[in-house]
mmCIF file of N, CA and C in Angstrom:
data_model
loop_
_atom_site.group_PDB
_atom_site.id
_atom_site.type_symbol
_atom_site.label_atom_id
_atom_site.label_comp_id
_atom_site.label_asym_id
_atom_site.label_seq_id
_atom_site.Cartn_x
_atom_site.Cartn_y
_atom_site.Cartn_z
ATOM 1 N N UNK P 211 95.620 73.494 80.303
ATOM 2 C CA UNK P 211 96.555 74.578 80.526
ATOM 3 C C UNK P 211 96.101 75.387 81.734
ATOM 4 N N UNK P 212 97.019 75.740 82.584
ATOM 5 C CA UNK P 212 96.719 76.490 83.786
ATOM 6 C C UNK P 212 96.807 77.990 83.505
ATOM 7 N N UNK P 213 95.806 78.716 83.980
ATOM 8 C CA UNK P 213 95.860 80.175 83.861
ATOM 9 C C UNK P 213 96.824 80.722 84.903
ATOM 10 N N UNK P 214 97.641 81.663 84.490
ATOM 11 C CA UNK P 214 98.574 82.299 85.411
ATOM 12 C C UNK P 214 97.965 83.627 85.838
ATOM 13 N N UNK P 215 97.714 83.794 87.133
ATOM 14 C CA UNK P 215 97.084 85.041 87.585
ATOM 15 C C UNK P 215 98.056 86.208 87.520
ATOM 16 N N UNK P 216 97.473 87.390 87.451
ATOM 17 C CA UNK P 216 98.245 88.626 87.497
ATOM 18 C C UNK P 216 98.675 88.816 88.945
ATOM 19 N N UNK P 217 99.940 88.491 89.236
ATOM 20 C CA UNK P 217 100.396 88.490 90.626
ATOM 21 C C UNK P 217 101.359 89.636 90.894
ATOM 22 N N UNK P 218 101.026 90.810 90.427
ATOM 23 C CA UNK P 218 101.867 91.978 90.656
ATOM 24 C C UNK P 218 101.009 93.079 91.262
ATOM 25 N N UNK P 219 101.520 93.680 92.332
ATOM 26 C CA UNK P 219 100.792 94.759 92.988
ATOM 27 C C UNK P 219 101.745 95.904 93.277
ATOM 28 N N UNK P 220 101.268 97.122 93.096
ATOM 29 C CA UNK P 220 102.035 98.319 93.442
ATOM 30 C C UNK P 220 101.334 99.048 94.576
ATOM 31 N N UNK P 221 102.099 99.434 95.565
ATOM 32 C CA UNK P 221 101.623 100.278 96.648
ATOM 33 C C UNK P 221 102.409 101.574 96.555
ATOM 34 N N UNK P 222 101.718 102.685 96.490
ATOM 35 C CA UNK P 222 102.370 103.960 96.189
ATOM 36 C C UNK P 222 102.307 104.920 97.374
ATOM 37 N N UNK P 223 103.440 105.584 97.604
ATOM 38 C CA UNK P 223 103.534 106.667 98.582
ATOM 39 C C UNK P 223 104.024 107.909 97.839
ATOM 40 N N UNK P 224 103.583 109.067 98.290
ATOM 41 C CA UNK P 224 104.003 110.338 97.693
ATOM 42 C C UNK P 224 104.664 111.189 98.779
ATOM 43 N N UNK P 225 105.951 110.957 99.050
ATOM 44 C CA UNK P 225 106.613 111.688 100.149
ATOM 45 C C UNK P 225 106.827 113.169 99.855
ATOM 46 N N UNK P 226 106.895 113.523 98.586
ATOM 47 C CA UNK P 226 107.088 114.928 98.189
ATOM 48 C C UNK P 226 106.389 115.146 96.860
ATOM 49 N N UNK P 227 106.032 116.386 96.565
ATOM 50 C CA UNK P 227 105.442 116.667 95.254
ATOM 51 C C UNK P 227 106.405 116.269 94.136
ATOM 52 N N UNK P 228 105.874 115.610 93.137
ATOM 53 C CA UNK P 228 106.678 115.221 91.988
ATOM 54 C C UNK P 228 107.489 113.963 92.177
ATOM 55 N N UNK P 229 107.382 113.327 93.351
ATOM 56 C CA UNK P 229 108.164 112.133 93.625
ATOM 57 C C UNK P 229 107.271 111.072 94.255
ATOM 58 N N UNK P 230 107.403 109.842 93.772
ATOM 59 C CA UNK P 230 106.623 108.738 94.323
ATOM 60 C C UNK P 230 107.538 107.550 94.578
ATOM 61 N N UNK P 231 107.171 106.784 95.599
ATOM 62 C CA UNK P 231 107.823 105.507 95.865
ATOM 63 C C UNK P 231 106.762 104.439 95.662
ATOM 64 N N UNK P 232 107.027 103.522 94.759
ATOM 65 C CA UNK P 232 106.103 102.424 94.506
ATOM 66 C C UNK P 232 106.761 101.122 94.950
ATOM 67 N N UNK P 233 106.116 100.448 95.894
ATOM 68 C CA UNK P 233 106.584 99.144 96.330
ATOM 69 C C UNK P 233 105.952 98.114 95.409
ATOM 70 N N UNK P 234 106.800 97.339 94.748
ATOM 71 C CA UNK P 234 106.342 96.333 93.789
ATOM 72 C C UNK P 234 106.374 94.983 94.489
ATOM 73 N N UNK P 235 105.262 94.269 94.445
ATOM 74 C CA UNK P 235 105.181 92.950 95.074
ATOM 75 C C UNK P 235 104.668 91.935 94.061
ATOM 76 N N UNK P 236 105.371 90.819 93.951
ATOM 77 C CA UNK P 236 104.945 89.762 93.053
ATOM 78 C C UNK P 236 105.980 89.472 91.995
ATOM 79 N N UNK P 237 105.512 88.997 90.852
ATOM 80 C CA UNK P 237 106.370 88.628 89.740
ATOM 81 C C UNK P 237 106.335 89.693 88.663
ATOM 82 N N UNK P 238 107.506 89.998 88.094
ATOM 83 C CA UNK P 238 107.585 90.909 86.942
ATOM 84 C C UNK P 238 107.943 90.038 85.748
ATOM 85 N N UNK P 239 106.910 89.626 85.022
ATOM 86 C CA UNK P 239 107.137 88.682 83.934
ATOM 87 C C UNK P 239 106.193 88.955 82.767
ATOM 88 N N UNK P 240 106.181 88.053 81.827
ATOM 89 C CA UNK P 240 105.353 88.197 80.631
ATOM 90 C C UNK P 240 103.896 88.476 80.985
ATOM 91 N N UNK P 241 103.406 87.875 82.063
ATOM 92 C CA UNK P 241 102.001 88.012 82.432
ATOM 93 C C UNK P 241 101.698 89.298 83.187
ATOM 94 N N UNK P 242 102.721 89.940 83.767
ATOM 95 C CA UNK P 242 102.465 91.109 84.613
ATOM 96 C C UNK P 242 103.171 92.386 84.159
ATOM 97 N N UNK P 243 104.036 92.279 83.169
ATOM 98 C CA UNK P 243 104.813 93.446 82.731
ATOM 99 C C UNK P 243 103.906 94.591 82.280
ATOM 100 N N UNK P 244 102.826 94.272 81.602
ATOM 101 C CA UNK P 244 101.922 95.330 81.145
ATOM 102 C C UNK P 244 101.251 96.022 82.330
ATOM 103 N N UNK P 245 100.931 95.272 83.360
ATOM 104 C CA UNK P 245 100.363 95.868 84.582
ATOM 105 C C UNK P 245 101.368 96.826 85.210
ATOM 106 N N UNK P 246 102.617 96.392 85.308
ATOM 107 C CA UNK P 246 103.668 97.260 85.854
ATOM 108 C C UNK P 246 103.797 98.525 85.018
ATOM 109 N N UNK P 247 103.883 98.381 83.703
ATOM 110 C CA UNK P 247 104.000 99.553 82.819
ATOM 111 C C UNK P 247 102.827 100.507 83.003
ATOM 112 N N UNK P 248 101.639 99.960 82.974
ATOM 113 C CA UNK P 248 100.429 100.787 83.048
ATOM 114 C C UNK P 248 100.332 101.515 84.387
ATOM 115 N N UNK P 249 100.490 100.790 85.491
ATOM 116 C CA UNK P 249 100.338 101.414 86.799
ATOM 117 C C UNK P 249 101.452 102.427 87.084
ATOM 118 N N UNK P 250 102.682 102.076 86.745
ATOM 119 C CA UNK P 250 103.792 103.016 86.976
ATOM 120 C C UNK P 250 103.689 104.218 86.032
ATOM 121 N N UNK P 251 103.262 104.003 84.802
ATOM 122 C CA UNK P 251 103.082 105.121 83.864
ATOM 123 C C UNK P 251 102.008 106.077 84.355
ATOM 124 N N UNK P 252 100.953 105.539 84.949
ATOM 125 C CA UNK P 252 99.910 106.392 85.522
ATOM 126 C C UNK P 252 100.490 107.290 86.615
ATOM 127 N N UNK P 253 101.364 106.727 87.441
ATOM 128 C CA UNK P 253 102.006 107.513 88.497
ATOM 129 C C UNK P 253 102.847 108.626 87.878
ATOM 130 N N UNK P 254 103.665 108.275 86.900
ATOM 131 C CA UNK P 254 104.572 109.234 86.250
ATOM 132 C C UNK P 254 103.780 110.357 85.578
ATOM 133 N N UNK P 255 102.721 109.994 84.886
ATOM 134 C CA UNK P 255 101.933 110.976 84.145
ATOM 135 C C UNK P 255 101.113 111.889 85.056
ATOM 136 N N UNK P 256 100.919 111.499 86.301
ATOM 137 C CA UNK P 256 100.172 112.330 87.255
ATOM 138 C C UNK P 256 101.124 113.242 88.027
ATOM 139 N N UNK P 257 102.013 113.879 87.297
ATOM 140 C CA UNK P 257 102.950 114.863 87.840
ATOM 141 C C UNK P 257 103.907 114.277 88.874
ATOM 142 N N UNK P 258 104.323 113.041 88.660
ATOM 143 C CA UNK P 258 105.352 112.408 89.496
ATOM 144 C C UNK P 258 106.447 111.849 88.585
ATOM 145 N N UNK P 259 107.238 112.731 87.946
ATOM 146 C CA UNK P 259 108.252 112.236 87.018
ATOM 147 C C UNK P 259 109.442 111.578 87.715
ATOM 148 N N UNK P 260 109.539 111.721 89.030
ATOM 149 C CA UNK P 260 110.612 111.072 89.797
ATOM 150 C C UNK P 260 109.989 109.893 90.523
ATOM 151 N N UNK P 261 110.451 108.695 90.182
ATOM 152 C CA UNK P 261 109.841 107.478 90.708
ATOM 153 C C UNK P 261 110.910 106.535 91.243
ATOM 154 N N UNK P 262 110.684 106.044 92.452
ATOM 155 C CA UNK P 262 111.526 105.002 93.044
ATOM 156 C C UNK P 262 110.692 103.726 93.066
ATOM 157 N N UNK P 263 111.243 102.662 92.518
ATOM 158 C CA UNK P 263 110.602 101.355 92.602
ATOM 159 C C UNK P 263 111.320 100.537 93.655
ATOM 160 N N UNK P 264 110.633 100.232 94.737
ATOM 161 C CA UNK P 264 111.169 99.373 95.791
ATOM 162 C C UNK P 264 110.852 97.939 95.379
ATOM 163 N N UNK P 265 111.886 97.182 95.065
ATOM 164 C CA UNK P 265 111.704 95.846 94.491
ATOM 165 C C UNK P 265 111.948 94.711 95.483
ATOM 166 N N UNK P 266 112.000 95.007 96.762
ATOM 167 C CA UNK P 266 112.298 93.993 97.777
ATOM 168 C C UNK P 266 111.336 92.810 97.730
ATOM 169 N N UNK P 267 110.090 93.039 97.321
ATOM 170 C CA UNK P 267 109.088 91.978 97.335
ATOM 171 C C UNK P 267 108.876 91.334 95.965
ATOM 172 N N UNK P 268 109.790 91.589 95.032
ATOM 173 C CA UNK P 268 109.692 90.957 93.714
ATOM 174 C C UNK P 268 110.262 89.548 93.821
ATOM 175 N N UNK P 269 109.447 88.570 93.457
ATOM 176 C CA UNK P 269 109.857 87.165 93.555
ATOM 177 C C UNK P 269 110.567 86.669 92.309
ATOM 178 N N UNK P 270 110.225 87.235 91.150
ATOM 179 C CA UNK P 270 110.746 86.740 89.883
ATOM 180 C C UNK P 270 110.697 87.861 88.862
ATOM 181 N N UNK P 271 111.672 87.880 87.966
ATOM 182 C CA UNK P 271 111.674 88.846 86.866
ATOM 183 C C UNK P 271 112.259 88.176 85.634
ATOM 184 N N UNK P 272 111.568 88.314 84.504
ATOM 185 C CA UNK P 272 112.101 87.810 83.240
ATOM 186 C C UNK P 272 112.371 88.999 82.309
ATOM 187 N N UNK P 273 112.643 88.717 81.061
ATOM 188 C CA UNK P 273 112.999 89.784 80.118
ATOM 189 C C UNK P 273 111.864 90.780 79.904
ATOM 190 N N UNK P 274 110.623 90.332 80.027
ATOM 191 C CA UNK P 274 109.490 91.262 79.884
ATOM 192 C C UNK P 274 109.474 92.256 81.046
ATOM 193 N N UNK P 275 109.779 91.781 82.241
ATOM 194 C CA UNK P 275 109.863 92.674 83.395
ATOM 195 C C UNK P 275 111.008 93.660 83.254
ATOM 196 N N UNK P 276 112.138 93.156 82.764
ATOM 197 C CA UNK P 276 113.295 94.025 82.530
ATOM 198 C C UNK P 276 112.965 95.086 81.482
ATOM 199 N N UNK P 277 112.282 94.689 80.437
ATOM 200 C CA UNK P 277 111.864 95.630 79.396
ATOM 201 C C UNK P 277 110.932 96.701 79.970
ATOM 202 N N UNK P 278 110.052 96.299 80.880
ATOM 203 C CA UNK P 278 109.152 97.270 81.513
ATOM 204 C C UNK P 278 109.953 98.302 82.306
ATOM 205 N N UNK P 279 110.977 97.863 83.026
ATOM 206 C CA UNK P 279 111.814 98.795 83.785
ATOM 207 C C UNK P 279 112.493 99.797 82.859
ATOM 208 N N UNK P 280 113.030 99.314 81.759
ATOM 209 C CA UNK P 280 113.705 100.199 80.802
ATOM 210 C C UNK P 280 112.706 101.186 80.193
ATOM 211 N N UNK P 281 111.514 100.714 79.865
ATOM 212 C CA UNK P 281 110.477 101.597 79.332
ATOM 213 C C UNK P 281 110.078 102.675 80.329
ATOM 214 N N UNK P 282 110.008 102.313 81.605
ATOM 215 C CA UNK P 282 109.672 103.296 82.631
ATOM 216 C C UNK P 282 110.791 104.311 82.810
ATOM 217 N N UNK P 283 112.028 103.858 82.679
ATOM 218 C CA UNK P 283 113.160 104.782 82.744
ATOM 219 C C UNK P 283 113.038 105.817 81.616
ATOM 220 N N UNK P 284 112.719 105.361 80.404
ATOM 221 C CA UNK P 284 112.535 106.286 79.279
ATOM 222 C C UNK P 284 111.382 107.261 79.557
ATOM 223 N N UNK P 285 110.293 106.763 80.141
ATOM 224 C CA UNK P 285 109.137 107.611 80.423
ATOM 225 C C UNK P 285 109.489 108.716 81.422
ATOM 226 N N UNK P 286 110.259 108.381 82.460
ATOM 227 C CA UNK P 286 110.653 109.414 83.428
ATOM 228 C C UNK P 286 111.605 110.415 82.791
ATOM 229 N N UNK P 287 112.537 109.923 81.994
ATOM 230 C CA UNK P 287 113.499 110.804 81.325
ATOM 231 C C UNK P 287 112.790 111.781 80.389
ATOM 232 N N UNK P 288 111.777 111.322 79.692
ATOM 233 C CA UNK P 288 111.046 112.174 78.748
ATOM 234 C C UNK P 288 110.367 113.349 79.451
ATOM 235 N N UNK P 289 110.060 113.183 80.735
ATOM 236 C CA UNK P 289 109.407 114.246 81.497
ATOM 237 C C UNK P 289 110.379 115.007 82.390
ATOM 238 N N UNK P 290 111.677 114.794 82.177
ATOM 239 C CA UNK P 290 112.678 115.475 82.973
ATOM 240 C C UNK P 290 112.846 114.891 84.367
ATOM 241 N N UNK P 291 112.382 113.671 84.561
ATOM 242 C CA UNK P 291 112.459 113.025 85.867
ATOM 243 C C UNK P 291 113.531 111.955 85.909
ATOM 244 N N UNK P 292 113.357 111.060 86.856
ATOM 245 C CA UNK P 292 114.337 109.986 87.045
ATOM 246 C C UNK P 292 113.633 108.758 87.606
ATOM 247 N N UNK P 293 114.185 107.607 87.299
ATOM 248 C CA UNK P 293 113.731 106.342 87.860
ATOM 249 C C UNK P 293 114.865 105.764 88.672
ATOM 250 N N UNK P 294 114.578 105.382 89.900
ATOM 251 C CA UNK P 294 115.564 104.729 90.742
ATOM 252 C C UNK P 294 115.014 103.402 91.227
ATOM 253 N N UNK P 295 115.888 102.435 91.378
ATOM 254 C CA UNK P 295 115.499 101.133 91.902
ATOM 255 C C UNK P 295 116.067 100.996 93.306
ATOM 256 N N UNK P 296 115.317 100.331 94.174
ATOM 257 C CA UNK P 296 115.763 100.166 95.553
ATOM 258 C C UNK P 296 115.544 98.737 96.024
ATOM 259 N N UNK P 297 116.423 98.295 96.902
ATOM 260 C CA UNK P 297 116.324 96.989 97.555
ATOM 261 C C UNK P 297 116.073 95.875 96.542
ATOM 262 N N UNK P 298 116.945 95.807 95.561
ATOM 263 C CA UNK P 298 116.807 94.860 94.459
ATOM 264 C C UNK P 298 117.210 93.454 94.928
ATOM 265 N N UNK P 299 116.337 92.461 94.762
ATOM 266 C CA UNK P 299 116.692 91.090 95.136
ATOM 267 C C UNK P 299 117.908 90.587 94.347
ATOM 268 N N UNK P 300 118.639 89.670 94.941
ATOM 269 C CA UNK P 300 119.879 89.171 94.343
ATOM 270 C C UNK P 300 119.713 88.662 92.905
ATOM 271 N N UNK P 301 118.666 87.855 92.664
ATOM 272 C CA UNK P 301 118.489 87.300 91.302
ATOM 273 C C UNK P 301 118.249 88.399 90.282
ATOM 274 N N UNK P 302 117.454 89.394 90.653
ATOM 275 C CA UNK P 302 117.197 90.511 89.742
ATOM 276 C C UNK P 302 118.453 91.356 89.577
ATOM 277 N N UNK P 303 119.204 91.538 90.649
ATOM 278 C CA UNK P 303 120.448 92.305 90.553
ATOM 279 C C UNK P 303 121.405 91.629 89.582
ATOM 280 N N UNK P 304 121.478 90.319 89.635
ATOM 281 C CA UNK P 304 122.338 89.577 88.710
ATOM 282 C C UNK P 304 121.921 89.850 87.261
ATOM 283 N N UNK P 305 120.611 89.852 87.002
ATOM 284 C CA UNK P 305 120.118 90.137 85.654
ATOM 285 C C UNK P 305 120.495 91.560 85.235
ATOM 286 N N UNK P 306 120.348 92.527 86.140
ATOM 287 C CA UNK P 306 120.686 93.912 85.824
ATOM 288 C C UNK P 306 122.175 94.066 85.514
ATOM 289 N N UNK P 307 123.015 93.353 86.254
ATOM 290 C CA UNK P 307 124.463 93.405 86.026
ATOM 291 C C UNK P 307 124.817 92.737 84.699
ATOM 292 N N UNK P 308 124.281 91.547 84.468
ATOM 293 C CA UNK P 308 124.608 90.806 83.236
ATOM 294 C C UNK P 308 124.187 91.548 81.975
ATOM 295 N N UNK P 309 123.093 92.288 82.053
ATOM 296 C CA UNK P 309 122.587 93.005 80.886
ATOM 297 C C UNK P 309 123.140 94.421 80.773
ATOM 298 N N UNK P 310 123.850 94.887 81.806
ATOM 299 C CA UNK P 310 124.400 96.236 81.784
ATOM 300 C C UNK P 310 123.405 97.317 82.174
ATOM 301 N N UNK P 311 122.196 96.923 82.550
ATOM 302 C CA UNK P 311 121.182 97.900 82.926
ATOM 303 C C UNK P 311 121.571 98.624 84.212
ATOM 304 N N UNK P 312 122.387 97.973 85.058
ATOM 305 C CA UNK P 312 122.831 98.620 86.298
ATOM 306 C C UNK P 312 123.679 99.862 86.028
ATOM 307 N N UNK P 313 124.218 99.969 84.819
ATOM 308 C CA UNK P 313 125.008 101.151 84.456
ATOM 309 C C UNK P 313 124.105 102.320 84.040
ATOM 310 N N UNK P 314 122.833 102.034 83.774
ATOM 311 C CA UNK P 314 121.896 103.063 83.311
ATOM 312 C C UNK P 314 120.934 103.483 84.415
ATOM 313 N N UNK P 315 120.397 102.517 85.121
ATOM 314 C CA UNK P 315 119.427 102.803 86.174
ATOM 315 C C UNK P 315 120.127 102.945 87.518
ATOM 316 N N UNK P 316 119.898 104.037 88.230
ATOM 317 C CA UNK P 316 120.468 104.159 89.576
ATOM 318 C C UNK P 316 119.852 103.103 90.498
ATOM 319 N N UNK P 317 120.706 102.389 91.198
ATOM 320 C CA UNK P 317 120.251 101.334 92.097
ATOM 321 C C UNK P 317 120.737 101.672 93.499
ATOM 322 N N UNK P 318 119.805 101.643 94.445
ATOM 323 C CA UNK P 318 120.090 102.023 95.818
ATOM 324 C C UNK P 318 119.809 100.848 96.745
ATOM 325 N N UNK P 319 120.491 100.822 97.865
ATOM 326 C CA UNK P 319 120.311 99.739 98.837
ATOM 327 C C UNK P 319 118.909 99.762 99.440
ATOM 328 N N UNK P 320 118.358 100.953 99.647
ATOM 329 C CA UNK P 320 117.032 101.087 100.267
ATOM 330 C C UNK P 320 116.235 102.185 99.563
ATOM 331 N N UNK P 321 114.934 102.147 99.770
ATOM 332 C CA UNK P 321 114.083 103.209 99.226
ATOM 333 C C UNK P 321 114.416 104.539 99.886
ATOM 334 N N UNK P 322 114.763 104.509 101.167
ATOM 335 C CA UNK P 322 115.128 105.743 101.871
ATOM 336 C C UNK P 322 116.370 106.374 101.247
ATOM 337 N N UNK P 323 117.342 105.552 100.886
ATOM 338 C CA UNK P 323 118.556 106.063 100.228
ATOM 339 C C UNK P 323 118.220 106.661 98.868
ATOM 340 N N UNK P 324 117.359 105.997 98.113
ATOM 341 C CA UNK P 324 116.949 106.512 96.802
ATOM 342 C C UNK P 324 116.206 107.836 96.955
ATOM 343 N N UNK P 325 115.334 107.905 97.947
ATOM 344 C CA UNK P 325 114.586 109.132 98.217
ATOM 345 C C UNK P 325 115.533 110.270 98.561
ATOM 346 N N UNK P 326 116.509 110.003 99.405
ATOM 347 C CA UNK P 326 117.492 111.024 99.783
ATOM 348 C C UNK P 326 118.265 111.509 98.561
ATOM 349 N N UNK P 327 118.698 110.577 97.717
ATOM 350 C CA UNK P 327 119.455 110.949 96.517
ATOM 351 C C UNK P 327 118.621 111.828 95.590
ATOM 352 N N UNK P 328 117.354 111.482 95.408
ATOM 353 C CA UNK P 328 116.503 112.264 94.510
ATOM 354 C C UNK P 328 116.129 113.609 95.107
ATOM 355 N N UNK P 329 115.858 113.664 96.392
ATOM 356 C CA UNK P 329 115.407 114.927 96.985
ATOM 357 C C UNK P 329 116.549 115.889 97.237
ATOM 358 N N UNK P 330 117.739 115.384 97.410
ATOM 359 C CA UNK P 330 118.889 116.263 97.625
ATOM 360 C C UNK P 330 119.559 116.670 96.333
ATOM 361 N N UNK P 331 119.060 116.185 95.213
ATOM 362 C CA UNK P 331 119.651 116.542 93.933
ATOM 363 C C UNK P 331 121.037 115.961 93.744
ATOM 364 N N UNK P 332 121.342 114.906 94.476
ATOM 365 C CA UNK P 332 122.642 114.266 94.326
ATOM 366 C C UNK P 332 122.697 113.519 93.007
ATOM 367 N N UNK P 333 123.901 113.289 92.489
ATOM 368 C CA UNK P 333 123.983 112.471 91.285
ATOM 369 C C UNK P 333 123.488 111.068 91.604
ATOM 370 N N UNK P 334 123.049 110.343 90.582
ATOM 371 C CA UNK P 334 122.560 108.982 90.814
ATOM 372 C C UNK P 334 123.612 108.138 91.539
ATOM 373 N N UNK P 335 123.129 107.247 92.366
ATOM 374 C CA UNK P 335 124.033 106.358 93.096
ATOM 375 C C UNK P 335 124.786 105.464 92.124
ATOM 376 N N UNK P 336 125.972 105.077 92.541
ATOM 377 C CA UNK P 336 126.720 104.106 91.754
ATOM 378 C C UNK P 336 125.977 102.780 91.843
ATOM 379 N N UNK P 337 126.153 101.926 90.870
ATOM 380 C CA UNK P 337 125.450 100.641 90.924
ATOM 381 C C UNK P 337 125.699 99.948 92.264
ATOM 382 N N UNK P 338 124.628 99.477 92.850
ATOM 383 C CA UNK P 338 124.682 98.808 94.141
ATOM 384 C C UNK P 338 125.058 97.351 93.914
ATOM 385 N N UNK P 339 126.276 96.997 94.262
ATOM 386 C CA UNK P 339 126.753 95.654 93.959
ATOM 387 C C UNK P 339 127.128 94.851 95.197
ATOM 388 N N UNK P 340 126.906 95.387 96.378
ATOM 389 C CA UNK P 340 127.285 94.676 97.593
ATOM 390 C C UNK P 340 126.643 93.301 97.652
ATOM 391 N N UNK P 341 125.366 93.217 97.267
ATOM 392 C CA UNK P 341 124.663 91.946 97.340
ATOM 393 C C UNK P 341 124.705 91.178 96.033
ATOM 394 N N UNK P 342 125.255 91.773 94.992
ATOM 395 C CA UNK P 342 125.225 91.082 93.699
ATOM 396 C C UNK P 342 126.269 89.967 93.669
ATOM 397 N N UNK P 343 126.002 88.934 92.905
ATOM 398 C CA UNK P 343 126.954 87.830 92.818
ATOM 399 C C UNK P 343 128.194 88.249 92.056
ATOM 400 N N UNK P 344 129.296 87.638 92.384
ATOM 401 C CA UNK P 344 130.510 87.911 91.625
ATOM 402 C C UNK P 344 130.414 87.184 90.295
ATOM 403 N N UNK P 345 130.776 87.887 89.275
ATOM 404 C CA UNK P 345 130.710 87.305 87.935
ATOM 405 C C UNK P 345 132.102 86.872 87.526
ATOM 406 N N UNK P 346 132.230 85.650 87.107
ATOM 407 C CA UNK P 346 133.533 85.189 86.627
ATOM 408 C C UNK P 346 133.545 85.258 85.114
ATOM 409 N N UNK P 347 134.656 85.552 84.603
ATOM 410 C CA UNK P 347 134.781 85.677 83.148
ATOM 411 C C UNK P 347 135.673 84.603 82.621
#
């Protein structure tokens, strides 16, 4: 059996007090979801209840990764903050649309757009669907 390495990394910027942008790189899956939860929760608990996750470098996401995102959304909400997603890859966007999570989590085209929305106190962005696949019913 082959060991699967922990291939998830977060790089964090703090553009304003109480707000962080974390660039997520790697896979968000069964093997890395706990790392994502732990590292992002540490950011939130260190007086950064407003968190943007830039997901442009995410290669893969399964249900464990999706569960981690939902858990982080709850963690920010509990502290009066917000979680925003930015630059979501097409495959992950499809998962968010199919599961209805795009209706709960604000999704922005770029981290800069998410930052602007959070710092200006604007309402959450409408689900970003320009790049999402069309769903046939």
